[in-house]
Tab-separated table of C-alpha atoms and ligand atoms in Angstrom:
chain	number	residue	atom	x	y	z
A	104	MET	CA	0.000	0.000	0.000
A	105	ASN	CA	0.974	3.654	-0.372
A	106	ALA	CA	1.965	4.857	3.078
A	107	ALA	CA	1.054	8.457	3.949
A	108	LYS	CA	2.688	10.740	6.525
A	109	TYR	CA	0.161	10.977	9.361
A	110	ILE	CA	-2.680	9.069	10.961
A	111	TRP	CA	-5.260	10.646	13.281
A	112	MET	CA	-5.590	8.535	16.399
A	113	ASN	CA	-7.809	9.435	19.353
A	114	GLY	CA	-7.707	13.155	18.619
A	115	LYS	CA	-4.022	13.521	17.727
A	116	PHE	CA	-1.962	13.255	14.575
A	117	ILE	CA	0.840	10.726	14.823
A	118	ASN	CA	3.419	9.503	12.346
A	119	TRP	CA	2.150	6.730	10.048
A	120	ASP	CA	4.693	4.231	11.403
A	121	ASP	CA	3.746	4.953	15.026
A	122	ALA	CA	0.065	4.000	14.644
A	123	LYS	CA	0.394	0.655	16.433
A	124	VAL	CA	-1.776	-1.474	18.721
A	125	HIS	CA	-1.113	-4.152	21.338
A	126	VAL	CA	-1.487	-7.775	20.161
A	127	LEU	CA	-4.021	-8.318	22.939
A	128	SER	CA	-6.331	-5.594	21.662
A	129	HIS	CA	-9.901	-6.843	22.042
A	130	THR	CA	-10.933	-6.385	18.403
A	131	ILE	CA	-8.047	-8.483	17.106
A	132	HIS	CA	-9.371	-11.456	19.082
A	133	TYR	CA	-13.139	-11.118	18.988
A	134	GLY	CA	-13.716	-9.123	15.811
A	135	ASN	CA	-15.912	-6.260	17.001
A	136	GLY	CA	-14.831	-3.113	15.203
A	137	VAL	CA	-16.473	-0.735	12.739
A	138	ILE	CA	-15.044	0.862	9.629
A	139	GLU	CA	-15.882	3.273	6.878
A	140	GLY	CA	-14.532	3.595	3.388
A	141	THR	CA	-14.702	7.156	2.140
A	142	LYS	CA	-13.043	8.703	-0.864
A	143	ALA	CA	-11.408	12.017	-1.618
A	144	TYR	CA	-11.063	12.796	-5.311
A	145	LYS	CA	-8.427	14.972	-6.857
A	146	THR	CA	-10.627	17.555	-8.570
A	147	GLU	CA	-9.571	20.651	-10.502
A	148	LYS	CA	-10.164	22.644	-7.309
A	149	GLY	CA	-8.052	20.346	-5.136
A	150	TYR	CA	-9.083	17.297	-3.118
A	151	ALA	CA	-12.775	16.895	-2.318
A	152	ILE	CA	-14.333	14.267	-0.046
A	153	PHE	CA	-17.446	12.655	-1.495
A	154	ARG	CA	-20.531	12.456	0.763
A	155	LEU	CA	-18.384	12.847	3.861
A	156	ASN	CA	-21.158	13.425	6.380
A	157	GLU	CA	-23.099	10.325	5.283
A	158	HIS	CA	-20.047	8.097	5.634
A	159	THR	CA	-19.215	9.432	9.080
A	160	THR	CA	-22.833	9.126	10.182
A	161	ARG	CA	-22.844	5.498	9.038
A	162	LEU	CA	-19.697	4.873	11.112
A	163	LYS	CA	-21.387	6.293	14.179
A	164	GLU	CA	-24.513	4.202	13.491
A	165	SER	CA	-22.534	1.011	12.832
A	166	ALA	CA	-20.852	1.568	16.201
A	167	LYS	CA	-24.180	2.021	17.935
A	168	MET	CA	-25.418	-1.244	16.412
A	169	THR	CA	-22.376	-3.177	17.629
A	170	LEU	CA	-22.268	-1.469	21.053
A	171	ILE	CA	-19.121	0.571	20.556
A	172	ASP	CA	-19.365	4.020	22.093
A	173	ILE	CA	-17.251	6.326	19.908
A	174	PRO	CA	-16.313	9.354	22.051
A	175	TYR	CA	-16.367	11.776	19.085
A	176	SER	CA	-19.265	13.457	17.322
A	177	VAL	CA	-19.888	13.132	13.598
A	178	GLU	CA	-18.779	16.773	13.221
A	179	GLU	CA	-15.510	16.154	15.064
A	180	MET	CA	-14.788	13.100	12.935
A	181	ASN	CA	-15.656	14.980	9.731
A	182	GLN	CA	-13.173	17.674	10.735
A	183	ALA	CA	-10.528	15.049	11.572
A	184	GLN	CA	-10.824	13.655	8.032
A	185	ILE	CA	-10.594	17.110	6.453
A	186	ASP	CA	-7.506	17.888	8.554
A	187	LEU	CA	-6.032	14.503	7.698
A	188	ILE	CA	-6.203	15.176	3.973
A	189	LYS	CA	-4.680	18.640	4.470
A	190	LYS	CA	-1.891	17.467	6.721
A	191	ASN	CA	-0.782	14.595	4.530
A	192	ASP	CA	-0.112	16.830	1.510
A	193	PHE	CA	-1.270	14.228	-0.994
A	194	VAL	CA	-0.172	15.013	-4.513
A	195	GLY	CA	-0.656	11.972	-6.709
A	196	ASP	CA	-3.801	9.880	-6.930
A	197	ASN	CA	-7.272	9.937	-5.423
A	198	VAL	CA	-7.298	9.150	-1.721
A	199	TYR	CA	-9.139	6.465	0.214
A	200	ILE	CA	-10.043	7.321	3.809
A	201	ARG	CA	-10.501	4.588	6.385
A	202	PRO	CA	-12.270	5.736	9.567
A	203	PHE	CA	-12.090	2.962	12.159
A	204	ALA	CA	-13.295	2.446	15.712
A	205	PHE	CA	-12.121	-0.610	17.586
A	206	LEU	CA	-11.711	-2.050	21.057
A	207	GLY	CA	-8.226	-1.705	22.434
A	208	TYR	CA	-6.041	-3.320	25.064
A	209	GLY	CA	-6.898	-4.042	28.676
A	210	VAL	CA	-9.807	-6.481	28.806
A	211	MET	CA	-9.950	-10.102	27.681
A	212	GLY	CA	-13.018	-12.332	27.377
A	213	VAL	CA	-15.935	-11.833	25.029
A	214	TYR	CA	-17.787	-9.271	27.189
A	215	HIS	CA	-16.510	-5.968	25.863
A	216	LYS	CA	-18.202	-3.231	27.874
A	217	ASP	CA	-15.018	-2.193	29.677
A	218	ALA	CA	-12.679	-2.430	26.688
A	219	PRO	CA	-11.297	0.995	25.691
A	220	VAL	CA	-12.577	2.425	22.414
A	221	GLU	CA	-9.912	3.620	19.987
A	222	THR	CA	-10.837	5.914	17.084
A	223	VAL	CA	-8.574	6.182	14.070
A	224	MET	CA	-8.671	7.965	10.709
A	225	SER	CA	-6.174	6.899	8.065
A	226	ALA	CA	-5.895	7.943	4.428
A	227	TRP	CA	-3.681	6.912	1.555
A	228	GLU	CA	-3.510	7.235	-2.203
A	229	TRP	CA	-5.329	4.358	-3.859
A	230	GLY	CA	-6.232	3.726	-7.505
A	231	ALA	CA	-9.184	1.766	-8.935
A	232	TYR	CA	-10.174	-1.065	-6.540
A	233	LEU	CA	-11.112	-3.503	-9.304
A	234	GLY	CA	-8.540	-2.151	-11.758
A	235	GLU	CA	-8.625	0.448	-14.535
A	236	ASP	CA	-9.265	-2.317	-17.051
A	237	GLY	CA	-12.225	-3.510	-14.972
A	238	LEU	CA	-13.755	-0.018	-15.056
A	239	LYS	CA	-13.519	0.009	-18.843
A	240	ASN	CA	-14.078	-3.552	-19.934
A	241	GLY	CA	-15.853	-5.147	-17.000
A	242	ILE	CA	-14.985	-7.830	-14.502
A	243	ARG	CA	-15.798	-11.514	-14.100
A	244	LEU	CA	-18.093	-12.287	-11.212
A	245	LYS	CA	-18.590	-15.607	-9.420
A	246	ILE	CA	-21.603	-16.393	-7.297
A	247	ALA	CA	-20.101	-17.461	-3.986
A	248	SER	CA	-20.661	-20.907	-2.528
A	249	MET	CA	-21.303	-19.299	0.873
A	250	THR	CA	-24.387	-17.152	1.343
A	251	ARG	CA	-24.248	-13.737	2.961
A	252	ALA	CA	-24.594	-14.075	6.721
A	253	ALA	CA	-28.296	-14.097	7.602
A	254	ASN	CA	-30.020	-11.204	9.361
A	255	THR	CA	-30.963	-13.582	12.159
A	256	SER	CA	-27.339	-14.024	13.205
A	257	SER	CA	-25.441	-10.952	12.024
A	258	MET	CA	-25.834	-7.211	11.583
A	259	GLY	CA	-25.336	-6.631	7.907
A	260	LYS	CA	-26.325	-2.962	8.104
A	261	ALA	CA	-23.328	-2.303	10.307
A	262	LYS	CA	-20.098	-1.812	8.415
A	263	ALA	CA	-18.560	-4.098	10.981
A	264	THR	CA	-15.166	-5.736	10.609
A	265	ALA	CA	-16.733	-9.051	11.662
A	266	ASN	CA	-18.913	-9.064	8.530
A	267	TYR	CA	-15.836	-9.139	6.336
A	268	LEU	CA	-14.976	-12.739	7.158
A	269	ASN	CA	-17.977	-13.661	5.035
A	270	SER	CA	-16.831	-11.281	2.264
A	271	GLN	CA	-13.241	-12.440	2.519
A	272	MET	CA	-14.077	-16.121	2.093
A	273	ALA	CA	-16.244	-15.371	-0.937
A	274	LYS	CA	-13.633	-13.096	-2.537
A	275	TYR	CA	-10.809	-15.588	-2.009
A	276	GLU	CA	-12.871	-18.362	-3.574
A	277	ALA	CA	-13.754	-16.181	-6.580
A	278	ILE	CA	-10.158	-15.188	-7.273
A	279	ASP	CA	-8.922	-18.724	-6.700
A	280	CYS	CA	-11.399	-19.887	-9.344
A	281	GLY	CA	-10.096	-17.317	-11.847
A	282	TYR	CA	-12.764	-14.633	-11.334
A	283	ASP	CA	-12.317	-11.051	-10.132
A	284	GLU	CA	-15.056	-10.652	-7.552
A	285	ALA	CA	-17.718	-12.569	-5.649
A	286	LEU	CA	-21.460	-12.030	-5.544
A	287	LEU	CA	-23.186	-13.377	-2.458
A	288	LEU	CA	-26.781	-14.544	-2.429
A	289	ASP	CA	-28.833	-14.350	0.748
A	290	ASP	CA	-30.041	-17.433	2.587
A	291	GLN	CA	-33.198	-17.453	0.411
A	292	GLY	CA	-31.195	-17.495	-2.830
A	293	TYR	CA	-31.710	-13.844	-3.789
A	294	VAL	CA	-28.873	-11.445	-4.591
A	295	ALA	CA	-27.501	-9.811	-1.443
A	296	GLU	CA	-24.343	-7.944	-2.510
A	297	ALA	CA	-20.781	-8.429	-3.719
A	298	SER	CA	-17.930	-8.844	-1.227
A	299	GLY	CA	-17.518	-5.063	-1.009
A	300	ALA	CA	-20.069	-3.527	-3.361
A	301	CYS	CA	-23.754	-3.554	-4.348
A	302	PHE	CA	-25.278	-5.075	-7.462
A	303	PHE	CA	-27.294	-3.560	-10.329
A	304	MET	CA	-28.595	-5.144	-13.510
A	305	VAL	CA	-30.300	-3.732	-16.604
A	306	LYS	CA	-33.163	-5.514	-18.333
A	307	HIS	CA	-35.272	-4.009	-21.136
A	308	GLY	CA	-34.049	-0.494	-20.346
A	309	GLU	CA	-34.917	-0.743	-16.661
A	310	LEU	CA	-32.369	-0.565	-13.853
A	311	ILE	CA	-32.910	-3.170	-11.147
A	312	THR	CA	-31.169	-3.383	-7.773
A	313	PRO	CA	-32.163	-5.311	-4.647
A	314	PRO	CA	-33.498	-3.595	-1.540
A	315	ASN	CA	-30.967	-3.417	1.308
A	316	ASP	CA	-32.650	-6.300	3.138
A	317	ASN	CA	-29.409	-8.220	3.329
A	318	SER	CA	-26.699	-5.751	2.400
A	319	LEU	CA	-24.980	-2.630	3.562
A	320	ALA	CA	-27.004	0.517	2.883
A	321	SER	CA	-24.593	1.586	0.157
A	322	ILE	CA	-24.028	5.289	-0.395
A	323	THR	CA	-22.893	4.694	-3.987
A	324	GLN	CA	-26.011	2.637	-4.719
A	325	LYS	CA	-28.066	5.573	-3.452
A	326	MET	CA	-26.060	7.923	-5.705
A	327	VAL	CA	-26.685	5.696	-8.736
A	328	ILE	CA	-30.415	5.759	-8.050
A	329	GLU	CA	-30.273	9.579	-7.904
A	330	ILE	CA	-28.302	9.630	-11.173
A	331	ALA	CA	-30.851	7.326	-12.826
A	332	GLU	CA	-33.706	9.569	-11.708
A	333	PHE	CA	-31.828	12.571	-13.100
A	334	LEU	CA	-31.358	10.742	-16.415
A	335	ASP	CA	-35.010	9.566	-16.529
A	336	ILE	CA	-34.045	5.919	-16.234
A	337	LYS	CA	-36.623	3.716	-14.528
A	338	VAL	CA	-35.297	2.135	-11.334
A	339	THR	CA	-36.905	-0.841	-9.633
A	340	ARG	CA	-35.828	-2.172	-6.264
A	341	ARG	CA	-36.765	-5.807	-6.016
A	342	ARG	CA	-35.255	-9.178	-5.285
A	343	ILE	CA	-33.139	-10.735	-8.047
A	344	THR	CA	-32.485	-14.429	-8.598
A	345	ARG	CA	-29.349	-16.016	-9.987
A	346	GLU	CA	-30.765	-16.978	-13.385
A	347	GLU	CA	-32.086	-13.461	-14.019
A	348	ILE	CA	-28.526	-12.186	-13.800
A	349	TYR	CA	-27.323	-14.665	-16.415
A	350	VAL	CA	-29.730	-13.200	-18.999
A	351	ALA	CA	-29.441	-9.536	-17.966
A	352	ASP	CA	-28.671	-6.984	-20.684
A	353	GLU	CA	-26.047	-5.305	-18.487
A	354	ALA	CA	-24.798	-5.515	-14.916
A	355	PHE	CA	-22.490	-3.462	-12.718
A	356	LEU	CA	-21.251	-3.146	-9.144
A	357	THR	CA	-21.292	0.012	-7.046
A	358	GLY	CA	-19.214	0.997	-4.051
A	359	THR	CA	-16.975	3.772	-2.833
A	360	ALA	CA	-13.891	1.779	-3.840
A	361	ALA	CA	-15.483	-0.180	-6.714
A	362	GLU	CA	-17.108	3.040	-8.052
A	363	ILE	CA	-19.170	1.874	-11.046
A	364	THR	CA	-17.560	-1.344	-12.250
A	365	PRO	CA	-19.202	-3.107	-15.198
A	366	VAL	CA	-19.769	-6.860	-14.979
A	367	ALA	CA	-18.785	-8.650	-18.181
A	368	ASN	CA	-19.337	-12.244	-17.119
A	369	VAL	CA	-21.076	-14.130	-14.329
A	370	ASP	CA	-20.335	-17.818	-13.707
A	371	ALA	CA	-19.050	-18.270	-17.285
A	372	ARG	CA	-22.133	-16.590	-18.849
A	373	GLU	CA	-21.346	-13.446	-20.845
A	374	ILE	CA	-23.545	-10.554	-19.739
A	375	GLY	CA	-25.012	-8.571	-22.647
A	376	CYS	CA	-22.201	-7.595	-25.006
A	377	GLY	CA	-19.622	-9.112	-22.624
A	378	SER	CA	-18.167	-5.694	-21.850
A	379	ARG	CA	-19.360	-2.330	-20.487
A	380	GLY	CA	-22.953	-1.798	-21.628
A	381	PRO	CA	-24.342	1.580	-22.828
A	382	MET	CA	-26.440	2.351	-19.733
A	383	THR	CA	-23.573	1.366	-17.448
A	384	GLU	CA	-21.298	3.711	-19.358
A	385	GLN	CA	-23.793	6.569	-19.152
A	386	ILE	CA	-24.158	6.162	-15.376
A	387	GLN	CA	-20.435	5.641	-14.855
A	388	THR	CA	-19.621	8.812	-16.820
A	389	MET	CA	-22.020	10.868	-14.733
A	390	TYR	CA	-20.713	9.323	-11.498
A	391	PHE	CA	-17.162	10.365	-12.359
A	392	ASP	CA	-18.381	13.829	-13.376
A	393	ILE	CA	-19.988	14.161	-9.939
A	394	VAL	CA	-17.073	12.917	-7.825
A	395	PHE	CA	-14.591	15.009	-9.788
A	396	GLY	CA	-16.713	18.161	-9.315
A	397	ARG	CA	-17.762	18.518	-12.952
A	398	CYS	CA	-21.497	18.362	-12.259
A	399	GLU	CA	-23.039	21.426	-10.612
A	400	THR	CA	-26.331	19.681	-9.738
A	401	PHE	CA	-24.588	17.336	-7.328
A	402	GLU	CA	-21.671	19.494	-6.231
A	403	HIS	CA	-23.181	19.775	-2.738
A	404	TYR	CA	-22.003	16.197	-2.134
A	405	LEU	CA	-18.382	17.331	-2.227
A	406	THR	CA	-16.438	18.734	0.724
A	407	TYR	CA	-13.530	20.639	-0.789
A	408	ILE	CA	-10.274	20.709	1.129
A	409	ASP	CA	-8.648	24.134	0.906
B	594	LIG	N1	-21.401	-3.759	0.566
B	594	LIG	C1	-20.262	-3.998	1.234
B	594	LIG	C2	-20.103	-5.296	1.947
B	594	LIG	C3	-19.233	-3.052	1.236
B	594	LIG	O1	-18.089	-3.298	1.892
B	594	LIG	C4	-19.406	-1.854	0.515
B	594	LIG	C5	-18.303	-0.835	0.506
B	594	LIG	N2	-18.407	0.053	1.574
B	594	LIG	C6	-20.608	-1.639	-0.152
B	594	LIG	C7	-21.594	-2.614	-0.117
B	594	LIG	C8	-20.853	-0.358	-0.890
B	594	LIG	O2	-21.082	0.668	0.030
B	594	LIG	P1	-20.717	2.185	-0.304
B	594	LIG	O3	-21.330	2.482	-1.621
B	594	LIG	O4	-21.364	2.964	0.781
B	594	LIG	O5	-19.247	2.292	-0.336
């Protein structure tokens, strides 16, 4: 990874290499931590963080769900991220920001009420998550053999570190089988989400994406729905089955890191033209116009760093 200069930890900036934790930190053993994934784009007017307040609010809400009491307000954490981008003097690529709250050192055993809460904001330069070629030509998706953890035994709306074991197993399997990314179904066989992104398909000119019944409430998915409304594209939120995907006209993934990544192939079935479809391209183009500050209508989603 591209190391940066500073990390914000519990209210102070420290050198990147000094941001360390004890091996007996509670989260390392029992997996209760919450994260965000936020992005700052290098626009013509300098770096701008996309939908900052929504990401930070989701962090705070994820923490509430998993009983982690973050001792900072959303406003304080927003400011920490703005200061972090300023202080690191990034010059090259777009920047990924990783807000993180976890349980530190001092208490062992599953019961975590007395474990200290540590709050950290890191940021580093990071290119396209699924590759530049993926953004242009599409990726190959494998439906995972494991289903997404059920709502009866996990909290999928929390962006909780614990949920990523499920994602990690699915992603590893997909790559090991020669694919680029995994799509997880829910325990009823309907599309839940990819290992780190949400799913859209196009059929007969209509954009279809599942409700967030068994997925993270994705901020990028919400943005795509707003873009579609702006472009007069019909959007339907309903459950999707595996075989519907195989005969979709187009498909793509959405996420802060994945951005708008076309899906060229699912389980050895070519999707549509087997590359980026026309509606995907239209939405992707507008998404990049928005995040790079080239679209006045949605410029309010950007927090410019001066
Ligand atoms: N689902 C999962 C499991 C994710 O990790 C992500 C990435 N944060 C998403 C969906 C997409 O969410 P967002 O658009 O808010 O980044």
